[in-house]
């Protein structure tokens, strides 16, 4: 399993979220964050408002999910966002006790 952490423009998040759902990736976590990329924000706002999306996926779905995020967030300009991929040891669905891939979706 992998955790995909995507830091996106708030205004792009809705489109990404809807596209993920349409492709069968319903479960996710998202929250507002502040951040800066290599440009260091803009002079009067060092830290820009972003949305952070976290979605834990099966290894076999990783590239598909990354592609959905990129396709829906890329404008080809600075600030399009950043994606980090992190290995996940295990997942547990509290209701059933299912573990690993079975607990994801
Ligand atoms: N190395 C990093 N570590 C942690 N967070 C990062 C890192 N790089 C970017 N971020 C986060 O991602 C957000 C979006 O980054 P951004 O899209 O501006 O990336 P970038 O590397 O500056 O690329 P670009 O040149 O396309 O703007 C930042 O506001 C910050 O929250
Ligand atoms: Mg940037």
mmCIF file of N, CA and C and ligand atoms in Angstrom:
data_model
loop_
_atom_site.group_PDB
_atom_site.id
_atom_site.type_symbol
_atom_site.label_atom_id
_atom_site.label_comp_id
_atom_site.label_asym_id
_atom_site.label_seq_id
_atom_site.Cartn_x
_atom_site.Cartn_y
_atom_site.Cartn_z
ATOM 1 N N UNK A 1 0.845 -1.195 0.000
ATOM 2 C CA UNK A 1 0.000 0.000 0.000
ATOM 3 C C UNK A 1 0.876 1.239 0.000
ATOM 4 N N UNK A 2 0.334 2.285 -0.617
ATOM 5 C CA UNK A 2 1.050 3.560 -0.669
ATOM 6 C C UNK A 2 0.093 4.676 -0.271
ATOM 7 N N UNK A 3 0.638 5.656 0.436
ATOM 8 C CA UNK A 3 -0.136 6.875 0.690
ATOM 9 C C UNK A 3 0.298 7.940 -0.301
ATOM 10 N N UNK A 4 -0.669 8.465 -1.019
ATOM 11 C CA UNK A 4 -0.423 9.567 -1.938
ATOM 12 C C UNK A 4 -0.810 10.842 -1.206
ATOM 13 N N UNK A 5 0.162 11.727 -1.024
ATOM 14 C CA UNK A 5 -0.103 13.029 -0.423
ATOM 15 C C UNK A 5 0.061 14.068 -1.519
ATOM 16 N N UNK A 6 -1.027 14.738 -1.840
ATOM 17 C CA UNK A 6 -0.982 15.749 -2.899
ATOM 18 C C UNK A 6 -1.328 17.093 -2.287
ATOM 19 N N UNK A 7 -0.474 18.084 -2.548
ATOM 20 C CA UNK A 7 -0.708 19.440 -2.053
ATOM 21 C C UNK A 7 -1.079 20.278 -3.265
ATOM 22 N N UNK A 8 -2.335 20.728 -3.253
ATOM 23 C CA UNK A 8 -2.932 21.294 -4.457
ATOM 24 C C UNK A 8 -3.489 22.681 -4.189
ATOM 25 N N UNK A 9 -3.722 23.421 -5.285
ATOM 26 C CA UNK A 9 -4.460 24.680 -5.142
ATOM 27 C C UNK A 9 -5.864 24.360 -4.637
ATOM 28 N N UNK A 10 -6.360 25.143 -3.681
ATOM 29 C CA UNK A 10 -7.715 24.886 -3.177
ATOM 30 C C UNK A 10 -8.745 24.828 -4.304
ATOM 31 N N UNK A 11 -8.595 25.696 -5.308
ATOM 32 C CA UNK A 11 -9.607 25.752 -6.383
ATOM 33 C C UNK A 11 -9.532 24.549 -7.325
ATOM 34 N N UNK A 12 -8.456 23.782 -7.285
ATOM 35 C CA UNK A 12 -8.340 22.584 -8.123
ATOM 36 C C UNK A 12 -8.830 21.334 -7.402
ATOM 37 N N UNK A 13 -9.007 21.440 -6.091
ATOM 38 C CA UNK A 13 -9.295 20.245 -5.300
ATOM 39 C C UNK A 13 -10.619 19.596 -5.684
ATOM 40 N N UNK A 14 -11.654 20.408 -5.896
ATOM 41 C CA UNK A 14 -12.991 19.877 -6.203
ATOM 42 C C UNK A 14 -12.949 18.984 -7.457
ATOM 43 N N UNK A 15 -12.263 19.460 -8.467
ATOM 44 C CA UNK A 15 -12.168 18.712 -9.721
ATOM 45 C C UNK A 15 -11.421 17.388 -9.518
ATOM 46 N N UNK A 16 -10.331 17.449 -8.762
ATOM 47 C CA UNK A 16 -9.546 16.244 -8.482
ATOM 48 C C UNK A 16 -10.389 15.243 -7.692
ATOM 49 N N UNK A 17 -11.072 15.748 -6.671
ATOM 50 C CA UNK A 17 -11.898 14.901 -5.805
ATOM 51 C C UNK A 17 -12.999 14.216 -6.623
ATOM 52 N N UNK A 18 -13.654 14.975 -7.480
ATOM 53 C CA UNK A 18 -14.732 14.410 -8.286
ATOM 54 C C UNK A 18 -14.209 13.372 -9.273
ATOM 55 N N UNK A 19 -13.054 13.648 -9.877
ATOM 56 C CA UNK A 19 -12.472 12.704 -10.833
ATOM 57 C C UNK A 19 -12.076 11.402 -10.128
ATOM 58 N N UNK A 20 -11.523 11.519 -8.929
ATOM 59 C CA UNK A 20 -11.160 10.310 -8.175
ATOM 60 C C UNK A 20 -12.398 9.466 -7.896
ATOM 61 N N UNK A 21 -13.471 10.126 -7.491
ATOM 62 C CA UNK A 21 -14.707 9.391 -7.180
ATOM 63 C C UNK A 21 -15.236 8.687 -8.423
ATOM 64 N N UNK A 22 -15.206 9.405 -9.513
ATOM 65 C CA UNK A 22 -15.714 8.847 -10.774
ATOM 66 C C UNK A 22 -14.923 7.616 -11.190
ATOM 67 N N UNK A 23 -13.635 7.570 -10.848
ATOM 68 C CA UNK A 23 -12.786 6.429 -11.202
ATOM 69 C C UNK A 23 -12.799 5.351 -10.119
ATOM 70 N N UNK A 24 -13.650 5.528 -9.106
ATOM 71 C CA UNK A 24 -13.814 4.483 -8.103
ATOM 72 C C UNK A 24 -13.031 4.685 -6.818
ATOM 73 N N UNK A 25 -12.331 5.830 -6.720
ATOM 74 C CA UNK A 25 -11.550 6.110 -5.506
ATOM 75 C C UNK A 25 -12.333 7.110 -4.657
ATOM 76 N N UNK A 26 -13.161 6.567 -3.800
ATOM 77 C CA UNK A 26 -14.113 7.392 -3.051
ATOM 78 C C UNK A 26 -13.497 7.856 -1.731
ATOM 79 N N UNK A 27 -12.900 6.941 -1.002
ATOM 80 C CA UNK A 27 -12.386 7.243 0.340
ATOM 81 C C UNK A 27 -11.126 8.105 0.241
ATOM 82 N N UNK A 28 -11.101 9.152 0.999
ATOM 83 C CA UNK A 28 -9.913 10.018 1.044
ATOM 84 C C UNK A 28 -10.001 10.936 2.253
ATOM 85 N N UNK A 29 -8.898 11.606 2.527
ATOM 86 C CA UNK A 29 -8.836 12.622 3.580
ATOM 87 C C UNK A 29 -8.303 13.906 2.946
ATOM 88 N N UNK A 30 -8.851 15.034 3.350
ATOM 89 C CA UNK A 30 -8.324 16.309 2.842
ATOM 90 C C UNK A 30 -8.459 17.374 3.914
ATOM 91 N N UNK A 31 -7.519 18.273 3.925
ATOM 92 C CA UNK A 31 -7.568 19.363 4.895
ATOM 93 C C UNK A 31 -6.769 20.558 4.379
ATOM 94 N N UNK A 32 -7.180 21.742 4.803
ATOM 95 C CA UNK A 32 -6.467 22.944 4.365
ATOM 96 C C UNK A 32 -5.121 23.067 5.070
ATOM 97 N N UNK A 33 -4.116 23.491 4.322
ATOM 98 C CA UNK A 33 -2.771 23.694 4.884
ATOM 99 C C UNK A 33 -2.205 25.008 4.353
ATOM 100 N N UNK A 34 -1.099 25.423 4.920
ATOM 101 C CA UNK A 34 -0.331 26.550 4.394
ATOM 102 C C UNK A 34 1.011 26.013 3.933
ATOM 103 N N UNK A 35 1.519 26.546 2.837
ATOM 104 C CA UNK A 35 2.811 26.051 2.381
ATOM 105 C C UNK A 35 3.486 26.990 1.418
ATOM 106 N N UNK A 36 4.701 26.634 1.087
ATOM 107 C CA UNK A 36 5.408 27.358 0.031
ATOM 108 C C UNK A 36 6.219 26.363 -0.775
ATOM 109 N N UNK A 37 6.327 26.628 -2.056
ATOM 110 C CA UNK A 37 7.152 25.818 -2.945
ATOM 111 C C UNK A 37 8.472 26.519 -3.190
ATOM 112 N N UNK A 38 9.084 26.185 -4.313
ATOM 113 C CA UNK A 38 10.431 26.714 -4.560
ATOM 114 C C UNK A 38 10.438 28.222 -4.815
ATOM 115 N N UNK A 39 9.277 28.760 -5.227
ATOM 116 C CA UNK A 39 9.236 30.210 -5.452
ATOM 117 C C UNK A 39 9.114 30.975 -4.138
ATOM 118 N N UNK A 40 8.835 30.251 -3.041
ATOM 119 C CA UNK A 40 8.745 30.914 -1.742
ATOM 120 C C UNK A 40 7.489 31.743 -1.580
ATOM 121 N N UNK A 41 6.380 31.259 -2.137
ATOM 122 C CA UNK A 41 5.133 31.997 -2.039
ATOM 123 C C UNK A 41 5.222 33.272 -2.865
ATOM 124 N N UNK A 42 4.535 34.303 -2.445
ATOM 125 C CA UNK A 42 4.672 35.614 -3.093
ATOM 126 C C UNK A 42 5.110 36.582 -2.002
ATOM 127 N N UNK A 43 5.750 37.678 -2.384
ATOM 128 C CA UNK A 43 6.385 38.540 -1.382
ATOM 129 C C UNK A 43 5.503 38.881 -0.184
ATOM 130 N N UNK A 44 4.224 39.224 -0.443
ATOM 131 C CA UNK A 44 3.389 39.653 0.675
ATOM 132 C C UNK A 44 2.730 38.485 1.412
ATOM 133 N N UNK A 45 2.756 37.292 0.818
ATOM 134 C CA UNK A 45 2.202 36.104 1.481
ATOM 135 C C UNK A 45 3.220 34.980 1.398
ATOM 136 N N UNK A 46 4.069 34.880 2.388
ATOM 137 C CA UNK A 46 5.114 33.862 2.380
ATOM 138 C C UNK A 46 4.520 32.466 2.267
ATOM 139 N N UNK A 47 3.421 32.257 2.973
ATOM 140 C CA UNK A 47 2.784 30.940 3.001
ATOM 141 C C UNK A 47 1.418 31.030 2.331
ATOM 142 N N UNK A 48 1.238 30.222 1.281
ATOM 143 C CA UNK A 48 -0.009 30.245 0.525
ATOM 144 C C UNK A 48 -0.961 29.162 1.028
ATOM 145 N N UNK A 49 -2.259 29.410 0.912
ATOM 146 C CA UNK A 49 -3.261 28.416 1.284
ATOM 147 C C UNK A 49 -3.309 27.319 0.225
ATOM 148 N N UNK A 50 -3.235 26.082 0.665
ATOM 149 C CA UNK A 50 -3.304 24.915 -0.228
ATOM 150 C C UNK A 50 -4.258 23.910 0.387
ATOM 151 N N UNK A 51 -4.664 22.930 -0.410
ATOM 152 C CA UNK A 51 -5.397 21.786 0.131
ATOM 153 C C UNK A 51 -4.478 20.577 0.082
ATOM 154 N N UNK A 52 -4.470 19.828 1.156
ATOM 155 C CA UNK A 52 -3.700 18.592 1.176
ATOM 156 C C UNK A 52 -4.661 17.421 1.075
ATOM 157 N N UNK A 53 -4.407 16.589 0.103
ATOM 158 C CA UNK A 53 -5.211 15.399 -0.144
ATOM 159 C C UNK A 53 -4.389 14.179 0.231
ATOM 160 N N UNK A 54 -4.974 13.303 1.008
ATOM 161 C CA UNK A 54 -4.298 12.048 1.349
ATOM 162 C C UNK A 54 -5.187 10.892 0.933
ATOM 163 N N UNK A 55 -4.605 9.979 0.185
ATOM 164 C CA UNK A 55 -5.367 8.808 -0.237
ATOM 165 C C UNK A 55 -4.444 7.593 -0.208
ATOM 166 N N UNK A 56 -4.844 6.582 0.514
ATOM 167 C CA UNK A 56 -4.051 5.349 0.619
ATOM 168 C C UNK A 56 -4.603 4.354 -0.387
ATOM 169 N N UNK A 57 -3.710 3.857 -1.229
ATOM 170 C CA UNK A 57 -4.130 3.016 -2.363
ATOM 171 C C UNK A 57 -3.342 1.709 -2.398
ATOM 172 N N UNK A 58 -3.933 0.729 -3.083
ATOM 173 C CA UNK A 58 -3.198 -0.505 -3.384
ATOM 174 C C UNK A 58 -2.020 -0.160 -4.294
ATOM 175 N N UNK A 59 -0.942 -0.888 -4.162
ATOM 176 C CA UNK A 59 0.226 -0.640 -5.018
ATOM 177 C C UNK A 59 -0.173 -0.610 -6.492
ATOM 178 N N UNK A 60 -1.072 -1.536 -6.874
ATOM 179 C CA UNK A 60 -1.446 -1.665 -8.290
ATOM 180 C C UNK A 60 -2.247 -0.455 -8.790
ATOM 181 N N UNK A 61 -2.816 0.336 -7.874
ATOM 182 C CA UNK A 61 -3.608 1.504 -8.278
ATOM 183 C C UNK A 61 -2.819 2.803 -8.205
ATOM 184 N N UNK A 62 -1.582 2.731 -7.750
ATOM 185 C CA UNK A 62 -0.811 3.954 -7.497
ATOM 186 C C UNK A 62 -0.702 4.846 -8.729
ATOM 187 N N UNK A 63 -0.247 4.287 -9.828
ATOM 188 C CA UNK A 63 0.003 5.122 -11.011
ATOM 189 C C UNK A 63 -1.292 5.709 -11.556
ATOM 190 N N UNK A 64 -2.384 4.935 -11.467
ATOM 191 C CA UNK A 64 -3.681 5.429 -11.936
ATOM 192 C C UNK A 64 -4.112 6.663 -11.125
ATOM 193 N N UNK A 65 -3.963 6.567 -9.808
ATOM 194 C CA UNK A 65 -4.383 7.668 -8.935
ATOM 195 C C UNK A 65 -3.501 8.900 -9.152
ATOM 196 N N UNK A 66 -2.209 8.682 -9.275
ATOM 197 C CA UNK A 66 -1.293 9.807 -9.538
ATOM 198 C C UNK A 66 -1.664 10.486 -10.855
ATOM 199 N N UNK A 67 -1.991 9.681 -11.839
ATOM 200 C CA UNK A 67 -2.344 10.232 -13.162
ATOM 201 C C UNK A 67 -3.639 11.047 -13.089
ATOM 202 N N UNK A 68 -4.611 10.580 -12.333
ATOM 203 C CA UNK A 68 -5.877 11.318 -12.183
ATOM 204 C C UNK A 68 -5.612 12.678 -11.539
ATOM 205 N N UNK A 69 -4.780 12.680 -10.505
ATOM 206 C CA UNK A 69 -4.481 13.940 -9.812
ATOM 207 C C UNK A 69 -3.778 14.910 -10.759
ATOM 208 N N UNK A 70 -2.771 14.417 -11.451
ATOM 209 C CA UNK A 70 -2.012 15.295 -12.355
ATOM 210 C C UNK A 70 -2.916 15.839 -13.457
ATOM 211 N N UNK A 71 -3.707 14.973 -14.053
ATOM 212 C CA UNK A 71 -4.562 15.376 -15.180
ATOM 213 C C UNK A 71 -5.533 16.482 -14.768
ATOM 214 N N UNK A 72 -5.957 16.464 -13.524
ATOM 215 C CA UNK A 72 -6.968 17.424 -13.079
ATOM 216 C C UNK A 72 -6.396 18.643 -12.352
ATOM 217 N N UNK A 73 -5.083 18.659 -12.114
ATOM 218 C CA UNK A 73 -4.488 19.782 -11.391
ATOM 219 C C UNK A 73 -3.448 20.538 -12.221
ATOM 220 N N UNK A 74 -2.973 19.927 -13.310
ATOM 221 C CA UNK A 74 -1.890 20.563 -14.065
ATOM 222 C C UNK A 74 -2.421 21.659 -14.986
ATOM 223 N N UNK A 75 -1.889 22.869 -14.772
ATOM 224 C CA UNK A 75 -2.154 23.959 -15.715
ATOM 225 C C UNK A 75 -0.878 24.289 -16.488
ATOM 226 N N UNK A 76 0.237 23.751 -16.011
ATOM 227 C CA UNK A 76 1.518 24.014 -16.658
ATOM 228 C C UNK A 76 2.170 25.282 -16.169
ATOM 229 N N UNK A 77 1.750 25.719 -14.992
ATOM 230 C CA UNK A 77 2.332 26.943 -14.420
ATOM 231 C C UNK A 77 2.803 26.667 -12.996
ATOM 232 N N UNK A 78 3.714 27.500 -12.471
ATOM 233 C CA UNK A 78 4.178 27.299 -11.101
ATOM 234 C C UNK A 78 3.008 27.266 -10.120
ATOM 235 N N UNK A 79 3.118 26.379 -9.131
ATOM 236 C CA UNK A 79 2.071 26.264 -8.135
ATOM 237 C C UNK A 79 1.041 25.187 -8.451
ATOM 238 N N UNK A 80 1.273 24.416 -9.501
ATOM 239 C CA UNK A 80 0.331 23.348 -9.858
ATOM 240 C C UNK A 80 0.221 22.290 -8.760
ATOM 241 N N UNK A 81 1.225 22.201 -7.905
ATOM 242 C CA UNK A 81 1.123 21.279 -6.775
ATOM 243 C C UNK A 81 2.280 20.307 -6.715
ATOM 244 N N UNK A 82 2.242 19.468 -5.685
ATOM 245 C CA UNK A 82 3.325 18.524 -5.449
ATOM 246 C C UNK A 82 2.705 17.245 -4.912
ATOM 247 N N UNK A 83 3.263 16.130 -5.327
ATOM 248 C CA UNK A 83 2.757 14.833 -4.877
ATOM 249 C C UNK A 83 3.897 14.073 -4.206
ATOM 250 N N UNK A 84 3.631 13.556 -3.027
ATOM 251 C CA UNK A 84 4.586 12.701 -2.324
ATOM 252 C C UNK A 84 3.961 11.315 -2.180
ATOM 253 N N UNK A 85 4.790 10.284 -2.282
ATOM 254 C CA UNK A 85 4.316 8.901 -2.191
ATOM 255 C C UNK A 85 5.062 8.217 -1.059
ATOM 256 N N UNK A 86 4.282 7.644 -0.144
ATOM 257 C CA UNK A 86 4.839 7.126 1.102
ATOM 258 C C UNK A 86 4.382 5.687 1.296
ATOM 259 N N UNK A 87 5.292 4.780 1.622
ATOM 260 C CA UNK A 87 4.877 3.397 1.880
ATOM 261 C C UNK A 87 4.027 3.305 3.146
ATOM 262 N N UNK A 88 3.021 2.466 3.096
ATOM 263 C CA UNK A 88 2.121 2.257 4.241
ATOM 264 C C UNK A 88 2.228 0.799 4.675
ATOM 265 N N UNK A 89 2.465 0.584 5.959
ATOM 266 C CA UNK A 89 2.659 -0.779 6.464
ATOM 267 C C UNK A 89 1.378 -1.584 6.527
ATOM 268 N N UNK A 90 0.307 -0.957 6.979
ATOM 269 C CA UNK A 90 -0.927 -1.720 7.150
ATOM 270 C C UNK A 90 -2.093 -0.751 7.246
ATOM 271 N N UNK A 91 -3.276 -1.293 7.076
ATOM 272 C CA UNK A 91 -4.509 -0.525 7.251
ATOM 273 C C UNK A 91 -5.507 -1.450 7.935
ATOM 274 N N UNK A 92 -6.351 -0.890 8.750
ATOM 275 C CA UNK A 92 -7.332 -1.693 9.486
ATOM 276 C C UNK A 92 -8.687 -0.999 9.409
ATOM 277 N N UNK A 93 -9.693 -1.730 8.917
ATOM 278 C CA UNK A 93 -11.061 -1.202 8.979
ATOM 279 C C UNK A 93 -11.610 -1.554 10.348
ATOM 280 N N UNK A 94 -11.891 -0.545 11.138
ATOM 281 C CA UNK A 94 -12.252 -0.742 12.538
ATOM 282 C C UNK A 94 -13.507 -1.606 12.667
ATOM 283 N N UNK A 95 -14.481 -1.367 11.790
ATOM 284 C CA UNK A 95 -15.764 -2.072 11.889
ATOM 285 C C UNK A 95 -15.616 -3.583 11.766
ATOM 286 N N UNK A 96 -14.748 -4.042 10.879
ATOM 287 C CA UNK A 96 -14.689 -5.469 10.542
ATOM 288 C C UNK A 96 -13.390 -6.141 10.945
ATOM 289 N N UNK A 97 -12.365 -5.344 11.206
ATOM 290 C CA UNK A 97 -11.049 -5.921 11.475
ATOM 291 C C UNK A 97 -10.283 -6.299 10.218
ATOM 292 N N UNK A 98 -10.853 -6.046 9.033
ATOM 293 C CA UNK A 98 -10.118 -6.328 7.783
ATOM 294 C C UNK A 98 -8.812 -5.548 7.774
ATOM 295 N N UNK A 99 -7.809 -6.143 7.154
ATOM 296 C CA UNK A 99 -6.483 -5.519 7.138
ATOM 297 C C UNK A 99 -5.925 -5.445 5.728
ATOM 298 N N UNK A 100 -4.935 -4.580 5.577
ATOM 299 C CA UNK A 100 -4.234 -4.444 4.308
ATOM 300 C C UNK A 100 -5.157 -3.949 3.207
ATOM 301 N N UNK A 101 -4.920 -4.445 1.987
ATOM 302 C CA UNK A 101 -5.706 -4.001 0.835
ATOM 303 C C UNK A 101 -7.206 -4.111 1.088
ATOM 304 N N UNK A 102 -7.626 -5.151 1.803
ATOM 305 C CA UNK A 102 -9.067 -5.377 2.032
ATOM 306 C C UNK A 102 -9.698 -4.253 2.848
ATOM 307 N N UNK A 103 -8.887 -3.531 3.584
ATOM 308 C CA UNK A 103 -9.421 -2.466 4.439
ATOM 309 C C UNK A 103 -9.525 -1.135 3.706
ATOM 310 N N UNK A 104 -9.020 -1.051 2.470
ATOM 311 C CA UNK A 104 -8.888 0.259 1.819
ATOM 312 C C UNK A 104 -10.165 0.728 1.159
ATOM 313 N N UNK A 105 -10.693 -0.063 0.221
ATOM 314 C CA UNK A 105 -11.900 0.334 -0.511
ATOM 315 C C UNK A 105 -12.612 -0.879 -1.061
HETATM 316 N N1 LIG B 1 9.801 19.894 -0.761
HETATM 317 C C1 LIG B 1 8.596 20.132 -0.220
HETATM 318 N N2 LIG B 1 8.326 19.708 1.038
HETATM 319 C C2 LIG B 1 7.118 19.913 1.583
HETATM 320 N N3 LIG B 1 6.123 20.541 0.982
HETATM 321 C C3 LIG B 1 6.348 20.981 -0.270
HETATM 322 C C4 LIG B 1 7.590 20.806 -0.940
HETATM 323 N N4 LIG B 1 7.492 21.349 -2.168
HETATM 324 C C5 LIG B 1 6.260 21.834 -2.263
HETATM 325 N N5 LIG B 1 5.568 21.629 -1.125
HETATM 326 C C6 LIG B 1 4.189 21.991 -0.860
HETATM 327 O O1 LIG B 1 3.481 21.933 -2.088
HETATM 328 C C7 LIG B 1 2.834 23.172 -2.341
HETATM 329 C C8 LIG B 1 2.787 23.401 -3.818
HETATM 330 O O2 LIG B 1 4.095 23.456 -4.304
HETATM 331 P P1 LIG B 1 4.375 23.983 -5.771
HETATM 332 O O3 LIG B 1 3.346 23.437 -6.688
HETATM 333 O O4 LIG B 1 4.549 25.452 -5.744
HETATM 334 O O5 LIG B 1 5.767 23.216 -6.038
HETATM 335 P P2 LIG B 1 7.103 23.734 -6.678
HETATM 336 O O6 LIG B 1 8.152 22.736 -6.364
HETATM 337 O O7 LIG B 1 7.320 25.157 -6.253
HETATM 338 O O8 LIG B 1 6.802 23.618 -8.239
HETATM 339 P P3 LIG B 1 6.420 24.798 -9.274
HETATM 340 O O9 LIG B 1 7.725 25.342 -9.742
HETATM 341 O O10 LIG B 1 5.626 24.109 -10.337
HETATM 342 O O11 LIG B 1 5.604 25.798 -8.502
HETATM 343 C C9 LIG B 1 3.636 24.168 -1.532
HETATM 344 O O12 LIG B 1 2.859 25.316 -1.209
HETATM 345 C C10 LIG B 1 3.993 23.377 -0.299
HETATM 346 O O13 LIG B 1 2.893 23.348 0.583
HETATM 347 MG MG1 LIG B 2 5.953 26.675 -6.674
#
